[in-house]
Amino acid sequence: MNGSFPRFLKVAVFAPLRSFFDYLYPTHSTDAIAPGCRVMVPFGRSTRIGMVVGAAETSHIDKPKLKAICEVLDLTPIIDPSLLSLAAWAIDYYHCPPGEVYEALLPGELRRGNALRTSEKEFWKITESGKKMLVTGHKLGPRQRETLLRASDGELSRDALGSERVTLNRVIADCTRRGWLYSMRRAVLPDPLVIPYDNFLALNPAQTAAMTHLQGIKTGYRTHLLHGVTGSGKTEIYLHLVRDVVAVGGQALILIPEIGLTEQLVKRFEARFGTLVAVLHSGLGERARAEVWQRCKTQEIRVLLGTRSAVWLPLPELRLIVVDEEHDQSYKQQEGLRYSARDIAVVRAHRVGIPIVLGSATPSLESLLNCDRGKYQYVAIPSRAAGATLPRIQVLDIRGLHVEAGLSEPLQAAIKLRASRGEQSLIFLNRRGFAPVVLCHRCGWIASCPRCDARLVIHKEEQQLRCHHCGTARNLKARFAGHPCGELTTFASVGVGTEQLESAMPILFPGLRAIRIDRDSMTRKGELERAFETINAGDVDILVGTQMIAKGHDFSRVTLVGIVDGDSGLLATDFRAEERFVQLIMQVAGRAGRGINSGEVLIQSHHPHHPAFEYLKRGDYREFADHALRERSAAELPPETTLALLRAEATERPIPLRFLQQLVATLKPLLPAGVTLGGPIPALMERRIGKFRANLLLTSHDRATLSEAITLMLRQIDHCPLARKVRWSLDVDAQEIA
Ligand code: ADP
Ligand code: ZN
């Protein structure tokens, strides 16, 4: 072995283990192995794939126990240094298993150790002897001559052969064998100048002002929070920013929420940037994902639109990141590798040294606080582009009013009025199914899930009782243990779901056309698209839907938005419930009045004087956010403080709680000052999918202190006798803490 080599390699093995592993260089190897190369390593009794992350002179493991790498899978790194450093950051910050983060950087095939497929194309160039043949080669056939002539004029590509492809292929192979041509491979980069630049709208004064802000510092890292009301033209600004990046050969990453409804946004990007755009979403198969990964790496793709996981894709010429709807909860992965794609994106921009724009009509309190603290730049667009006005938000006091299928008489009247004017109404209810509670009309038994602490929801169309937490689905006539009557022959229901709302439409509004949009009614491919077409064509009077219609989609004919249940969001226990409620209402409100007629939002409530409604009525999100930030600060809750949640679950009820109690007993004396423990307590829904769950919360004003406490805690877990009997997970910056 070359004496100047470091002696050990640090490897992130692709396994859910919270440490790196040291290995010796492969025997007989004389080459350095760079970070970012995959290797096959002995692991226990078998082998595993992992990624080299560094080299070292020393190892804390005794040399006789160290094993050597079995095989080097990549001769050159497949992950570039900026992504390697991003991964290192994520491992540190989220305290997660290193192998899982490096796996997130790779498409499935590469995780399993397959070779990198190249999307390179083959070219031929003429050699010196080929040139000589052209001058002296009287023995050349006409096809050979033609081929050499074409190759002598720069280079010959397979694509250029056109219809003669089949015949010329053989001639080319022959010329290559004789040494007259040589072949080479390289990726084909599209020409950014093909963008039709006149396809862009001229920005209005408010957009121009925002743009000037965003471009103020053209190079270098900077996080901008673009707070623009729905319809203020944020997307148009993104398009302009991306254009500037692509024009100089750069790449742009646009993160979008996971709602399957961003079709309109994707179309707008494709219309401007054509084949330079690719979309990465959860519906893509492994092959397609691998291809997008590859084409990003070769820079064929200049504009990558993608949900959460797109933040990990290789983009060597990355010059801009945009996170659209930055407050959206889908950016937080809730299982496995629990990360926030928005936060990773900010760190990525910082590492690469490029600007990032976080856009939203209802920014997260986290991002607003970062603006207040001077970490992010705040840019606002207060009014709608294209002249449309924002809808007026009003609260309907429904106390004592007659309500049918969830709709009060004033709301019914408002819907009828719109329909008589040829306008559409959108009725929002974030609850699927017919009714959330079902009772046996004979004995009063309540249908609940056998695996969760939850009620079963009745879905009349499918004649099913379903659990919305674990997916359990039973026939309405099924026999349940504990139900004295055995079978549900007649039932009563409490509460209203979208299915019930839809079925009441012909009764409440004879002659009007209604359509329901939720996950149950839109299951087939293309169905949603068709529904949107019907709506936009004006062939519908009433839209009933869940949050599937709340985000991302514009309905220009909708002038009334009815919020059926304006109470549930305000009565929830989660400290973020109010923030989410206000965001959701403002997002739904943003769907209305995009056309020439201004819109109106009616919120039904039994608590019309709740302070949150005052902010909604004034339509001032910033004012609401400032108030909420003050509350969080007083209560020492995020974003004022930082938190991490340790969850434990087991099949026996007392085990998770006891495990956390054991942990707390050993951890408490070691905890750094300034860290508060919350719990341990059973989860709000203690039993879920047959497992009992308990939580322990760690909070601190200082992120570094919190991180230190987590490190200590993870070390203590191994000393807890019950650790082997539970499954536990750590969620740094948890969004769901109940
Ligand atoms: P946001 O992303 O903030 O919701 P959009 O970019 O989708 O806003 O713009 C809302 C509507 O206004 C769209 O129909 C868009 O085509 C239109 N629009 C945006 N900017 C302009 C502009 N500068 N001139 C004319 N229309 C515009
Ligand atoms: Zn269940």
PDB file of C-alpha atoms and ligand atoms in Angstrom, residues 201-204 207 229-236 268 385-386 594, ligand 1:
ATOM      1  CA  LEU A 201     -45.610  38.239 -18.777  1.00  0.00           C
ATOM      2  CA  ALA A 202     -44.318  41.722 -18.111  1.00  0.00           C
ATOM      3  CA  LEU A 203     -44.164  42.107 -14.342  1.00  0.00           C
ATOM      4  CA  ASN A 204     -46.442  44.650 -12.716  1.00  0.00           C
ATOM      5  CA  GLN A 207     -43.808  42.296  -8.741  1.00  0.00           C
ATOM      6  CA  VAL A 229     -51.241  36.965  -0.980  1.00  0.00           C
ATOM      7  CA  THR A 230     -52.741  34.225  -3.154  1.00  0.00           C
ATOM      8  CA  GLY A 231     -52.834  35.426  -6.722  1.00  0.00           C
ATOM      9  CA  SER A 232     -50.267  38.144  -6.147  1.00  0.00           C
ATOM     10  CA  GLY A 233     -48.089  36.732  -8.904  1.00  0.00           C
ATOM     11  CA  LYS A 234     -45.459  34.821  -6.929  1.00  0.00           C
ATOM     12  CA  THR A 235     -45.342  32.033  -9.486  1.00  0.00           C
ATOM     13  CA  GLU A 236     -44.737  34.565 -12.240  1.00  0.00           C
ATOM     14  CA  ARG A 268     -46.805  26.850 -16.400  1.00  0.00           C
ATOM     15  CA  ALA A 385     -51.893  40.670  -9.773  1.00  0.00           C
ATOM     16  CA  ALA A 386     -54.181  40.929 -12.784  1.00  0.00           C
ATOM     17  CA  ARG A 594     -59.803  35.073  -9.193  1.00  0.00           C
TER      18      ARG A 594
HETATM   19  P1  ADP B   1     -49.509  33.328  -6.966  1.00  0.00           P
HETATM   20  O1  ADP B   1     -48.458  32.333  -7.343  1.00  0.00           O
HETATM   21  O2  ADP B   1     -49.004  34.379  -6.024  1.00  0.00           O
HETATM   22  O3  ADP B   1     -50.799  32.725  -6.503  1.00  0.00           O
HETATM   23  P2  ADP B   1     -49.713  33.729  -9.820  1.00  0.00           P
HETATM   24  O4  ADP B   1     -48.333  33.925 -10.317  1.00  0.00           O
HETATM   25  O5  ADP B   1     -50.342  32.413 -10.049  1.00  0.00           O
HETATM   26  O6  ADP B   1     -49.852  34.140  -8.288  1.00  0.00           O
HETATM   27  O7  ADP B   1     -50.609  34.862 -10.472  1.00  0.00           O
HETATM   28  C1  ADP B   1     -52.011  34.941 -10.270  1.00  0.00           C
HETATM   29  C2  ADP B   1     -52.704  35.277 -11.599  1.00  0.00           C
HETATM   30  O8  ADP B   1     -52.277  36.537 -12.049  1.00  0.00           O
HETATM   31  C3  ADP B   1     -52.352  34.279 -12.688  1.00  0.00           C
HETATM   32  O9  ADP B   1     -53.486  34.043 -13.465  1.00  0.00           O
HETATM   33  C4  ADP B   1     -51.289  34.990 -13.487  1.00  0.00           C
HETATM   34  O10 ADP B   1     -51.292  34.586 -14.834  1.00  0.00           O
HETATM   35  C5  ADP B   1     -51.672  36.446 -13.333  1.00  0.00           C
HETATM   36  N1  ADP B   1     -50.497  37.300 -13.365  1.00  0.00           N
HETATM   37  C6  ADP B   1     -49.415  37.202 -12.570  1.00  0.00           C
HETATM   38  N2  ADP B   1     -48.513  38.160 -12.867  1.00  0.00           N
HETATM   39  C7  ADP B   1     -49.044  38.877 -13.876  1.00  0.00           C
HETATM   40  C8  ADP B   1     -48.599  40.002 -14.618  1.00  0.00           C
HETATM   41  N3  ADP B   1     -47.431  40.581 -14.374  1.00  0.00           N
HETATM   42  N4  ADP B   1     -49.406  40.475 -15.588  1.00  0.00           N
HETATM   43  C9  ADP B   1     -50.601  39.892 -15.829  1.00  0.00           C
HETATM   44  N5  ADP B   1     -51.089  38.833 -15.166  1.00  0.00           N
HETATM   45  C10 ADP B   1     -50.323  38.319 -14.191  1.00  0.00           C
END
